Amino acid sequence: MTQVKKQSEELDLVTIRFAGDSGDGMQLTGNQFTENSAIFGNDISTFPDFPAEIRAPAGSLAGVSSFQLQFSSKDIHTPGDILDVLVAMNPAALKVHLQDLKENGMLLVNTANYTPKNLKLAGYEQNPLEDGSLKAYRLIQVDMNKLVITIAKGIDLKPKIVTRSTNMFALGILFWLYEREPDSTIKFLNEKFAKKPEIVEVNTRALKAGINYGETVEIIRTTFRVPKATLKKGLYRNIMGNQATAYGVLAAAQKSGLEVFYGGYPITPASDVLHYLSAYKHFGVKTFQAEDEIAGIMSTIGASFAGDLAITATSGPGVALKTEAIGLATITELPLVIINVQRGGPSTGLPTKTEQSDLLQAMFSRNGDAPNPIIAPYSPGDCYYAAFEACRIALKYMMPVFLLTDGYLANGSEPWLIPSLSDMPEIPTRKVTNPNGFQPYTHDKDTLARDWAVPGTEGMEHRVGGLEKSDGDGNVCYDPMNHDQMTRLRHDKVEVIANDIESAVPFGEESGQLLILGWGSTYGAIRSAVELAIEEGLSVSHLHLRHINPFPANLGDVLLKFQKVIIPELNMGQLSMLIRSKYLVDAIAFNKIQGKPFTLHEIYNKIKELVEG
Amino acid sequence: MSIPLTKKDFVSDQEVRWCPGCGDYAILSQVQKLFPEFGIKKENFLVVSGIGCSSRFPYYMNTYGFHSIHGRAPALAAGAKITNPNLSVWVITGDGDAMAIGGNHFIHLLRRNFDINILMFNNRIYGLTKGQYSPTSEPGKKTKSSPMGSLDYPFNPPSLALGAGATFVARSLDREQKHLHGVLQKAYEHKGTSYVEIYQNCNIFNNGAFSDLTERETKMETQLQLDHGQPMIFGKDKNKGLRLNGSQFEIIDIGSQFSKDDILVHNKKDKNLALLLSDLTYQPEFPKPLGVFYEELKPTYEELLINQIDNAKVNMPTANFDELIRSSHTWEIK
Ligand SMILES: Cc1ncc(C[n+]2csc(CCOP(=O)(O)OP(=O)(O)O)c2C)c(N)n1
Ligand code: SF4
Ligand SMILES: [Mg+2]
């Protein structure tokens, strides 16, 4: 093949998606492009999307796995809506993802997988590569299997193994397209397959073959440069939400002088929190994989009573099981953080998809009046700060605290300006050792927290439990007025936290036509849409809540400054319900319940509709 | 040297609220008497319970205590033991608490072998909820919730515990104070999870459930004392014993045909024997085994965990948080 003359063009924003069968290595490929972009200095945001079944039938729609990445020279908050490039390794991937590819976008397919059988599995009556239905796109058809088998000559591997390197071939083409050096991936391959040199060799050759292919193929006439972003100065790494959550917990342990105890039961998409923490034994982290979620949280209650920083992580179905125990932790006034990495519900729902539909569960699921603080991070990196904050509140106020992340935050990633432990505040605990005048249920005037006398401390033996306790001495007490008082105390304990958190400050104007109020992982889409709308002169502001229980003290005042308030959520309107009932504001619920995050344009179009309509 | 503790030190200031005549009183008294004998400081005891009449126990002990929720005490105890392995942890539970709602936690605690003691007060009834049949009630039992008789076949507690991998399984009786004292002492001494089933009379809802075993007239014939290394002799005149015929027990009389040497000697290290003995629980023609059925020594969960942590501290990079979060690919923006 002869070299084609290419041009180079500069872009500030690109969105690509790798999609294929679960076995096609799309997550790995996406992560490699992400790493490369991050090291290059782009701002990035990613969205991995996995099938629910580990081994869905090969070639089926249910078995499609994808990884989306936006990289930019600007500050970005979302993985992008519309694709510039779609890699569709098989017909099922094409079927699921083609709708998101922009007109004239690049479509890269591995023709080897477009067999009659696979086409039929994907529901195609005829081959879309041949029937002209893809005319609107720049289609690049490559028999990647054949090419990698050719380049693997001389390497002693079965063809079935060799063709697993087609993902590296596709990655090579994209590296070429975006003028990237493949070094970081070659280094990665050498590390990952250190014990299998043939695998390293075949993948490296496939990667390079992809780059060469890009150089020679006619259809790619232009390559693109996305310059470095002007991010804040400092040292960066890429981080995913669950990892950041685990770091936040560990940082809180360091800052409170406690050891971490984690008790939990595996569940998607929360298991990684357990996986990460279980690798920090050298930090004294104790992880206990219990027999179910109930035992998971009960063990943390025991650990909390005995003086550890106690954490449990799960997803909605697990929280449902833990509910009775959360009530126990509430009435025994013990510090505890319950992390809910939310997923699509109800019941088993959509285990690998994201949703924000457990907010009211966190708010109300216990029997009796049993309020607990609720904190929600807004980006993968923010999980670190939010987890730290959840621990701080739990320890300062002596109560269970919910941290609501979700599947999108948990598995999404972004560049993270690495914090220093010294920048985080100290977390004083309420541990006491002086038995003089000690009463287990004496409450601090300001925080309303009780003291924490742990077993092993001389002279402070006491009993706690799920029966109502008398204010002060903590003995079982059925007195009506005491119950009234204790119920109010548990309520007020949450309310006083409002004095201890940041006030609500909207992004954009402090007052105006429209306020978008959000919480959790919708941050990126809302913020991007609002930025775009403001650029276009629309009167719109954005407020994102990190603390949902209690709300910031000034929230009511902020809401009143806007003519309309809209609340986009990945549920049927749960924050809306809380806001409407607490502030009597006629907030408009904007709901999406598809297991997918909002796109920038969905929010943007809604803004236009409300401001202009 | 501090003054040795006495029973009084372990009596809390709370009024005990069991029904007069309830077997729980005798067990409480025995535990309060026993604790000072271990030479452990009072602050190092933790008594944990679920829900039930029996589970009110921690309120009456002047130690650290936790009255948790129904069936879940074993999991809470596990967490506390991991956090502070120095604590002497006692789980107080009932037949409903441990075998119905808490069955899962019960078996998993046993298999993990924490050094924790479980005392299950088996009154074969739900006391606190006023008298429904429990997982240890006999088939056909008539209660408020089974007016025509219960359809459930019961659990056999020691068999269940052995099946779950318990490393110490024993049984005693509320009414046999000395025996109970001895069994609890051994449970404490066992390093690993000790399971003690205590037959307890609920005189309100299941009065006399164990009267065969406790009444003077019958008890010599119905109790089989298990002592490690001793022959399994019973009977008023100590003239009866058990021997194995194939894999079945049979009762033989010491006298003309058999001598004491024909009687099976108890070996608490023999799990098969322990399983056979527990099978006697519901066999009316046999005496009921009491004492230590089984004991096995193996590392406890907390020992293994401490080991892992110690190894990690030696073999892993120093525990420096800032280094940890910088240990992946990083890049500098200048
Ligand atoms: C979640 C829950 N379900 C049911 C109950 C009601 N309940 C309390 S104790 C009990 C049974 C107790 O029986 P057992 O464990 O044998 O204890 P006992 O009262 O006989 O000592 C029941 C059903 C409860 N407290 N919590
Ligand atoms: S109901 Fe039975 S078990 Fe409960 S306190 Fe009364 S006698 Fe004891
Ligand atoms: Mg009972």
Coordinates of C-alpha atoms in Angstrom, one line a residue, chain A residues 52-518:
Chain A
A52 CA -25.5 -7.4 33.3
E53 CA -24.6 -10.9 32.5
I54 CA -21.0 -11.9 32.8
R55 CA -21.3 -14.3 29.9
A56 CA -24.2 -13.2 27.8
P57 CA -24.4 -15.2 24.6
A58 CA -21.6 -14.1 22.3
G59 CA -22.8 -11.8 19.6
S60 CA -26.2 -11.0 21.3
L61 CA -27.5 -7.5 22.0
A62 CA -27.4 -8.3 25.7
G63 CA -23.7 -9.0 25.5
V64 CA -22.6 -5.7 24.2
S65 CA -20.1 -3.9 26.3
S66 CA -19.0 -0.3 25.6
F67 CA -16.7 2.4 26.8
Q68 CA -17.2 6.1 25.9
L69 CA -14.7 8.8 26.4
Q70 CA -14.7 12.5 25.8
F71 CA -11.4 14.3 25.7
S72 CA -10.9 17.9 25.3
S73 CA -8.6 20.9 25.5
K74 CA -11.3 22.6 27.6
D75 CA -12.7 21.9 31.0
I76 CA -15.4 19.2 30.5
H77 CA -17.9 17.6 32.8
T78 CA -19.4 14.8 30.8
P79 CA -18.4 11.9 28.6
G80 CA -20.3 13.6 25.7
D81 CA -23.6 12.9 23.9
I82 CA -22.9 12.6 20.2
L83 CA -20.1 10.4 18.9
D84 CA -17.4 11.5 16.5
V85 CA -16.2 8.0 16.2
L86 CA -17.9 4.6 16.9
V87 CA -15.9 1.4 16.9
A88 CA -18.4 -1.4 16.4
M89 CA -16.6 -4.7 16.6
N90 CA -19.7 -6.7 15.8
P91 CA -23.3 -6.3 14.5
A92 CA -24.9 -6.2 17.9
A93 CA -22.6 -3.3 18.9
L94 CA -23.6 -1.5 15.8
K95 CA -27.3 -2.1 16.4
V96 CA -27.1 -0.8 20.0
H97 CA -24.9 2.2 19.4
L98 CA -25.3 3.6 15.9
Q99 CA -28.0 6.0 16.9
D100 CA -25.5 8.0 18.9
L101 CA -23.0 8.5 16.0
K102 CA -23.2 11.9 14.4
E103 CA -23.8 12.3 10.7
N104 CA -20.6 11.9 8.8
G105 CA -19.0 10.5 11.9
M106 CA -16.4 7.7 11.6
L107 CA -17.6 4.2 11.9
L108 CA -15.0 1.5 12.3
V109 CA -16.1 -2.1 12.0
N110 CA -14.4 -5.5 12.1
T111 CA -15.9 -7.2 9.1
A112 CA -14.8 -10.6 10.3
N113 CA -17.5 -10.5 13.0
Y114 CA -20.3 -9.5 10.5
T115 CA -21.2 -13.1 9.8
P116 CA -24.7 -14.2 8.9
K117 CA -25.1 -15.7 12.4
N118 CA -24.0 -12.6 14.2
L119 CA -26.2 -10.4 11.9
K120 CA -29.1 -12.6 12.8
L121 CA -28.3 -12.4 16.5
A122 CA -28.3 -8.7 16.3
G123 CA -31.6 -8.7 14.5
Y124 CA -30.4 -7.5 11.1
E125 CA -32.3 -9.0 8.1
Q126 CA -29.6 -7.9 5.7
N127 CA -26.0 -6.9 6.2
P128 CA -25.9 -3.1 6.9
L129 CA -22.4 -3.0 5.6
E130 CA -23.8 -3.9 2.2
D131 CA -27.3 -2.5 2.0
G132 CA -26.3 1.1 1.8
S133 CA -27.9 2.0 5.2
L134 CA -24.7 3.4 6.5
K135 CA -24.2 5.9 3.8
A136 CA -24.5 8.8 6.2
Y137 CA -21.2 7.8 8.0
R138 CA -17.6 7.4 7.0
L139 CA -17.4 3.7 7.2
I140 CA -14.1 2.0 7.6
Q141 CA -14.4 -1.8 7.1
V142 CA -11.4 -3.9 8.1
D143 CA -11.2 -7.6 8.4
M144 CA -9.2 -7.2 11.6
N145 CA -9.1 -11.0 12.3
K146 CA -7.3 -11.6 9.0
L147 CA -4.9 -8.8 9.5
V148 CA -3.9 -9.8 13.0
I149 CA -3.4 -13.4 12.0
T150 CA -1.1 -12.3 9.2
I151 CA 1.0 -10.2 11.5
A152 CA 1.1 -12.9 14.1
K153 CA 3.0 -15.3 11.8
G154 CA 5.8 -16.9 13.6
I155 CA 4.2 -16.5 17.0
D156 CA 3.2 -19.8 18.5
L157 CA -0.4 -19.0 19.4
K158 CA -3.8 -20.4 18.3
P159 CA -5.7 -18.2 15.9
K160 CA -8.5 -17.9 18.5
I161 CA -6.0 -16.3 20.9
V162 CA -4.5 -14.1 18.2
T163 CA -7.8 -12.6 17.1
R164 CA -8.3 -11.4 20.7
S165 CA -5.8 -8.7 19.8
T166 CA -8.2 -7.0 17.3
N167 CA -9.1 -4.5 20.0
M168 CA -5.4 -3.4 19.9
F169 CA -5.6 -3.0 16.2
A170 CA -8.7 -0.8 16.5
L171 CA -7.0 1.2 19.3
G172 CA -4.0 1.7 16.9
I173 CA -6.2 3.2 14.3
L174 CA -7.6 5.7 16.8
F175 CA -4.2 6.5 18.1
W176 CA -3.2 7.3 14.6
L177 CA -6.4 9.3 14.0
Y178 CA -5.7 11.5 17.0
E179 CA -2.0 11.7 16.6
R180 CA -1.1 9.7 19.7
E181 CA 2.1 7.9 20.7
P182 CA 1.3 4.3 21.7
D183 CA 4.1 4.1 24.4
S184 CA 1.8 4.0 27.5
T185 CA -0.1 1.0 26.0
I186 CA 3.0 -0.9 25.1
K187 CA 4.3 -0.4 28.6
F188 CA 0.9 -1.5 30.0
L189 CA 1.0 -4.7 27.8
N190 CA 4.4 -5.6 29.0
E191 CA 3.4 -5.2 32.6
K192 CA 0.0 -6.9 32.4
F193 CA 1.3 -9.9 30.4
A194 CA 4.8 -10.0 31.9
K195 CA 4.6 -13.8 32.1
K196 CA 3.3 -14.3 28.6
P197 CA 5.7 -12.7 26.1
E198 CA 3.9 -14.1 23.1
I199 CA 0.7 -12.3 24.2
V200 CA 2.7 -9.0 24.6
E201 CA 4.2 -9.5 21.2
V202 CA 1.0 -10.2 19.3
N203 CA -0.8 -7.3 21.0
T204 CA 2.0 -4.9 20.3
R205 CA 2.2 -6.0 16.7
A206 CA -1.6 -5.5 16.4
L207 CA -1.4 -2.0 17.9
K208 CA 1.3 -1.0 15.6
A209 CA -0.5 -2.6 12.6
G210 CA -3.5 -0.4 13.5
I211 CA -1.3 2.7 13.4
N212 CA 0.2 1.7 10.0
Y213 CA -3.2 0.9 8.7
G214 CA -4.3 4.4 9.6
E215 CA -1.3 5.8 7.8
T216 CA -2.1 4.0 4.6
V217 CA -5.8 3.8 4.3
E218 CA -7.4 6.2 1.9
I219 CA -10.5 7.0 3.8
I220 CA -8.6 8.7 6.6
R221 CA -7.3 11.8 5.0
T222 CA -7.2 14.0 8.0
T223 CA -5.8 13.4 11.5
F224 CA -6.7 15.4 14.5
R225 CA -5.0 17.1 17.3
V226 CA -6.8 17.9 20.6
P227 CA -4.4 20.2 22.5
K228 CA -3.7 19.9 26.2
A229 CA -6.3 21.4 28.5
T230 CA -5.5 24.2 30.8
L231 CA -6.3 22.4 34.0
K232 CA -5.3 23.7 37.4
K233 CA -1.6 23.2 38.0
G234 CA -0.5 20.2 39.9
L235 CA -0.1 16.4 39.9
Y236 CA -2.9 14.4 38.3
R237 CA -4.0 10.9 38.0
N238 CA -7.0 9.3 36.5
I239 CA -9.6 8.1 39.1
M240 CA -12.8 6.1 39.2
G241 CA -15.6 6.8 41.7
N242 CA -15.3 3.6 43.8
Q243 CA -11.6 4.0 44.1
A244 CA -12.0 7.6 45.2
T245 CA -14.6 6.5 47.8
A246 CA -12.2 4.0 49.2
Y247 CA -9.5 6.6 49.4
G248 CA -11.9 9.1 51.1
V249 CA -12.6 6.5 53.8
L250 CA -8.9 5.8 54.3
A251 CA -8.1 9.5 54.5
A252 CA -10.8 9.9 57.2
A253 CA -9.3 7.1 59.2
Q254 CA -5.9 8.8 59.0
K255 CA -7.3 12.1 60.1
S256 CA -9.4 10.7 62.9
G257 CA -6.7 8.4 64.2
L258 CA -9.0 5.4 63.8
E259 CA -8.7 2.2 62.0
V260 CA -11.2 1.3 59.3
F261 CA -13.6 -1.6 59.7
Y262 CA -15.5 -2.6 56.6
G263 CA -18.3 -5.1 56.7
G264 CA -20.3 -5.9 53.6
Y265 CA -21.5 -8.4 51.0
P266 CA -20.6 -8.2 47.4
I267 CA -23.1 -6.5 45.0
T268 CA -22.7 -4.7 41.7
P269 CA -21.8 -1.8 41.4
A270 CA -20.4 -1.5 45.0
S271 CA -18.1 -4.5 45.2
D272 CA -15.1 -2.5 44.1
V273 CA -15.2 -0.5 47.3
L274 CA -14.6 -3.8 49.2
H275 CA -12.0 -4.9 46.7
Y276 CA -10.0 -1.7 47.1
L277 CA -10.3 -1.6 50.9
S278 CA -9.3 -5.2 51.3
A279 CA -5.9 -4.4 49.7
Y280 CA -5.1 -1.8 52.4
K281 CA -4.4 -4.3 55.2
H282 CA -1.0 -2.6 55.7
F283 CA -3.0 0.5 56.8
G284 CA -4.7 -1.6 59.4
V285 CA -7.9 -1.8 57.3
K286 CA -10.0 -4.7 58.4
T287 CA -12.5 -6.0 55.8
F288 CA -15.1 -8.6 56.6
Q289 CA -17.0 -10.3 53.8
A290 CA -20.1 -11.2 55.7
E291 CA -22.8 -13.8 54.9
D292 CA -25.3 -11.2 53.7
E293 CA -25.9 -7.5 53.9
I294 CA -27.6 -7.7 57.3
A295 CA -24.5 -9.3 58.8
G296 CA -22.4 -6.8 56.9
I297 CA -24.0 -3.9 58.6
M298 CA -24.4 -5.6 62.0
S299 CA -20.7 -6.3 62.0
T300 CA -20.0 -2.7 61.4
I301 CA -22.3 -1.7 64.3
G302 CA -20.3 -4.1 66.5
A303 CA -17.1 -2.5 65.2
S304 CA -18.4 1.0 65.7
F305 CA -19.4 0.2 69.3
A306 CA -15.9 -1.2 69.8
G307 CA -14.3 1.9 68.4
D308 CA -13.4 1.6 64.7
L309 CA -14.3 3.8 61.8
A310 CA -17.1 1.6 60.5
I311 CA -18.1 1.4 56.9
T312 CA -20.4 -0.7 54.8
A313 CA -21.1 -0.3 51.1
T314 CA -23.8 -1.8 49.0
S315 CA -26.4 -1.0 46.4
G316 CA -30.2 -0.5 46.7
P317 CA -31.2 -4.2 47.4
G318 CA -28.6 -4.4 50.1
V319 CA -29.8 -1.2 51.7
A320 CA -33.2 -2.7 51.8
L321 CA -31.8 -5.6 53.8
K322 CA -29.8 -3.3 56.1
T323 CA -32.7 -1.1 57.0
E324 CA -33.6 -2.6 60.4
A325 CA -30.0 -2.4 61.4
I326 CA -29.7 1.2 60.3
G327 CA -32.5 1.9 62.7
L328 CA -30.5 0.2 65.5
A329 CA -27.4 2.3 64.7
T330 CA -29.7 5.4 64.8
I331 CA -31.1 4.7 68.2
T332 CA -27.8 3.5 69.7
E333 CA -26.3 6.7 68.2
L334 CA -23.2 5.1 66.8
P335 CA -21.0 6.4 64.0
L336 CA -21.3 4.5 60.7
V337 CA -21.2 5.3 57.0
I338 CA -23.5 3.4 54.7
I339 CA -22.4 3.8 51.1
N340 CA -25.1 3.1 48.5
V341 CA -23.7 2.8 45.0
Q342 CA -27.1 3.2 43.4
R343 CA -28.2 1.1 40.4
G344 CA -31.5 0.8 38.4
G345 CA -34.4 -0.6 40.6
P346 CA -36.7 -1.8 41.9
S347 CA -35.7 -5.2 43.0
T348 CA -32.7 -6.5 41.1
G349 CA -33.7 -4.0 38.4
L350 CA -30.8 -3.0 36.2
P351 CA -27.7 -4.1 38.2
T352 CA -25.1 -2.6 35.9
K353 CA -27.0 0.6 35.0
T354 CA -27.1 3.9 36.8
E355 CA -30.0 5.5 38.6
Q356 CA -30.7 7.9 41.5
S357 CA -33.8 6.2 42.7
D358 CA -32.7 5.3 46.2
L359 CA -32.8 8.9 47.6
L360 CA -36.2 8.4 49.3
Q361 CA -35.0 5.0 50.6
A362 CA -32.1 6.7 52.3
M363 CA -34.5 9.4 53.6
F364 CA -37.3 7.3 54.9
S365 CA -36.8 3.5 54.8
R366 CA -36.4 2.9 58.5
N367 CA -39.3 2.1 60.8
G368 CA -40.1 4.9 63.2
D369 CA -38.8 8.4 62.9
A370 CA -35.2 7.7 62.2
P371 CA -33.6 10.4 60.1
N372 CA -30.0 10.1 58.9
P373 CA -27.8 12.6 57.1
I374 CA -27.4 12.1 53.4
I375 CA -24.4 13.2 51.3
A376 CA -23.9 12.8 47.6
P377 CA -20.8 13.3 45.5
Y378 CA -21.1 14.8 42.1
S379 CA -18.2 13.4 40.1
P380 CA -15.9 10.4 40.3
G381 CA -13.1 12.4 41.9
D382 CA -15.5 14.1 44.3
C383 CA -16.4 10.7 45.8
Y384 CA -13.1 11.2 47.7
Y385 CA -14.3 14.4 49.4
A386 CA -17.8 13.2 49.9
A387 CA -16.7 10.0 51.6
F388 CA -14.4 11.9 53.8
E389 CA -17.3 14.3 54.7
A390 CA -19.6 11.4 55.4
C391 CA -17.1 10.0 57.9
R392 CA -16.6 13.4 59.5
I393 CA -20.3 13.9 60.0
A394 CA -20.7 10.4 61.4
L395 CA -17.9 10.8 63.9
K396 CA -18.7 14.3 64.9
Y397 CA -22.5 13.7 65.4
M398 CA -22.4 10.1 66.4
M399 CA -24.9 8.6 63.9
P400 CA -25.2 6.6 60.7
V401 CA -24.7 8.6 57.5
F402 CA -25.6 7.7 54.0
L403 CA -23.3 8.3 51.1
L404 CA -25.2 8.1 47.8
T405 CA -23.0 7.5 44.8
D406 CA -24.2 5.6 41.7
G407 CA -23.0 3.3 39.0
Y408 CA -22.1 6.1 36.7
L409 CA -19.8 7.7 39.3
A410 CA -18.5 4.4 40.5
N411 CA -17.2 3.3 37.2
G412 CA -16.7 6.6 35.4
S413 CA -13.4 8.3 35.6
E414 CA -11.8 11.7 35.3
P415 CA -8.4 13.3 35.8
W416 CA -8.0 14.0 39.5
L417 CA -5.8 16.7 41.0
I418 CA -4.2 14.6 43.7
P419 CA -4.9 16.0 47.1
S420 CA -2.5 15.9 50.0
L421 CA -3.5 14.4 53.2
S422 CA -2.3 17.5 55.0
D423 CA -4.9 19.5 53.2
M424 CA -7.7 17.6 54.8
P425 CA -9.1 18.7 58.1
E426 CA -8.5 16.7 61.3
I427 CA -11.5 14.7 62.4
P428 CA -11.9 14.8 66.2
T429 CA -13.8 11.9 67.6
R430 CA -16.0 11.7 70.7
K431 CA -14.0 9.0 72.4
V432 CA -13.8 9.3 76.1
T433 CA -11.8 7.6 78.8
N434 CA -12.6 9.5 81.9
P435 CA -15.3 7.7 83.9
N436 CA -16.0 10.7 86.2
G437 CA -19.6 11.7 85.7
F438 CA -19.8 9.6 82.5
Q439 CA -23.3 8.8 81.3
P440 CA -23.7 7.0 77.9
Y441 CA -26.6 9.1 76.7
T442 CA -25.6 12.6 77.8
H443 CA -25.7 14.8 74.7
D444 CA -23.4 17.7 73.7
K445 CA -25.2 21.0 73.7
D446 CA -24.2 22.0 70.2
T447 CA -23.8 18.8 68.2
L448 CA -26.3 16.8 70.2
A449 CA -23.9 13.9 70.0
R450 CA -23.3 11.5 72.8
D451 CA -19.9 10.3 74.0
W452 CA -18.2 7.2 72.7
A453 CA -16.9 5.0 75.5
V454 CA -15.7 1.8 73.9
P455 CA -15.4 -1.7 75.5
G456 CA -12.1 -2.1 77.1
T457 CA -12.3 1.3 78.7
E458 CA -12.2 1.0 82.5
G459 CA -15.1 2.2 84.6
M460 CA -17.4 3.1 81.7
E461 CA -19.2 -0.2 81.3
H462 CA -22.7 0.4 79.9
R463 CA -25.4 -1.2 77.8
V464 CA -26.9 0.0 74.5
G465 CA -29.6 -1.5 72.4
G466 CA -32.6 -1.1 70.2
L467 CA -35.1 -0.3 73.0
E468 CA -35.8 3.4 73.7
K469 CA -33.2 4.9 76.0
S470 CA -33.6 7.4 78.7
D471 CA -31.9 10.7 77.8
G472 CA -28.8 10.8 80.0
D473 CA -28.3 7.4 81.8
G474 CA -29.2 5.4 78.7
N475 CA -31.3 2.9 80.5
V476 CA -34.3 1.3 78.9
C477 CA -37.2 3.7 79.2
Y478 CA -40.8 3.6 78.2
D479 CA -41.8 7.0 79.6
P480 CA -43.9 8.8 76.9
M481 CA -42.3 12.2 77.4
N482 CA -38.8 10.7 77.2
H483 CA -39.7 9.0 73.9
D484 CA -41.0 12.3 72.6
Q485 CA -37.8 14.0 73.6
M486 CA -35.5 11.4 72.2
T487 CA -37.4 11.3 68.9
R488 CA -37.0 15.1 68.6
L489 CA -33.4 14.8 69.6
R490 CA -32.7 12.3 66.8
H491 CA -34.4 14.7 64.4
D492 CA -32.6 17.8 65.7
K493 CA -29.2 16.0 65.5
V494 CA -29.6 15.9 61.8
E495 CA -30.9 19.5 61.6
V496 CA -28.0 21.0 63.5
I497 CA -25.6 19.8 60.8
A498 CA -27.0 22.5 58.5
N499 CA -24.8 25.0 60.5
D500 CA -21.8 22.9 59.8
I501 CA -21.9 22.7 55.9
E502 CA -21.4 25.0 53.0
S503 CA -24.2 27.3 52.1
A504 CA -25.9 27.0 48.8
V505 CA -24.3 29.3 46.2
P506 CA -25.6 28.9 42.6
F507 CA -23.4 28.9 39.6
G508 CA -24.3 31.8 37.3
E509 CA -26.6 34.6 38.5
E510 CA -27.9 34.6 42.1
S511 CA -31.4 35.2 40.9
G512 CA -33.2 35.0 37.6
Q513 CA -35.6 33.1 35.4
L514 CA -34.5 29.6 35.9
L515 CA -32.5 27.5 38.5
I516 CA -31.5 24.0 37.8
L517 CA -31.3 22.1 41.0
G518 CA -29.4 18.8 40.9

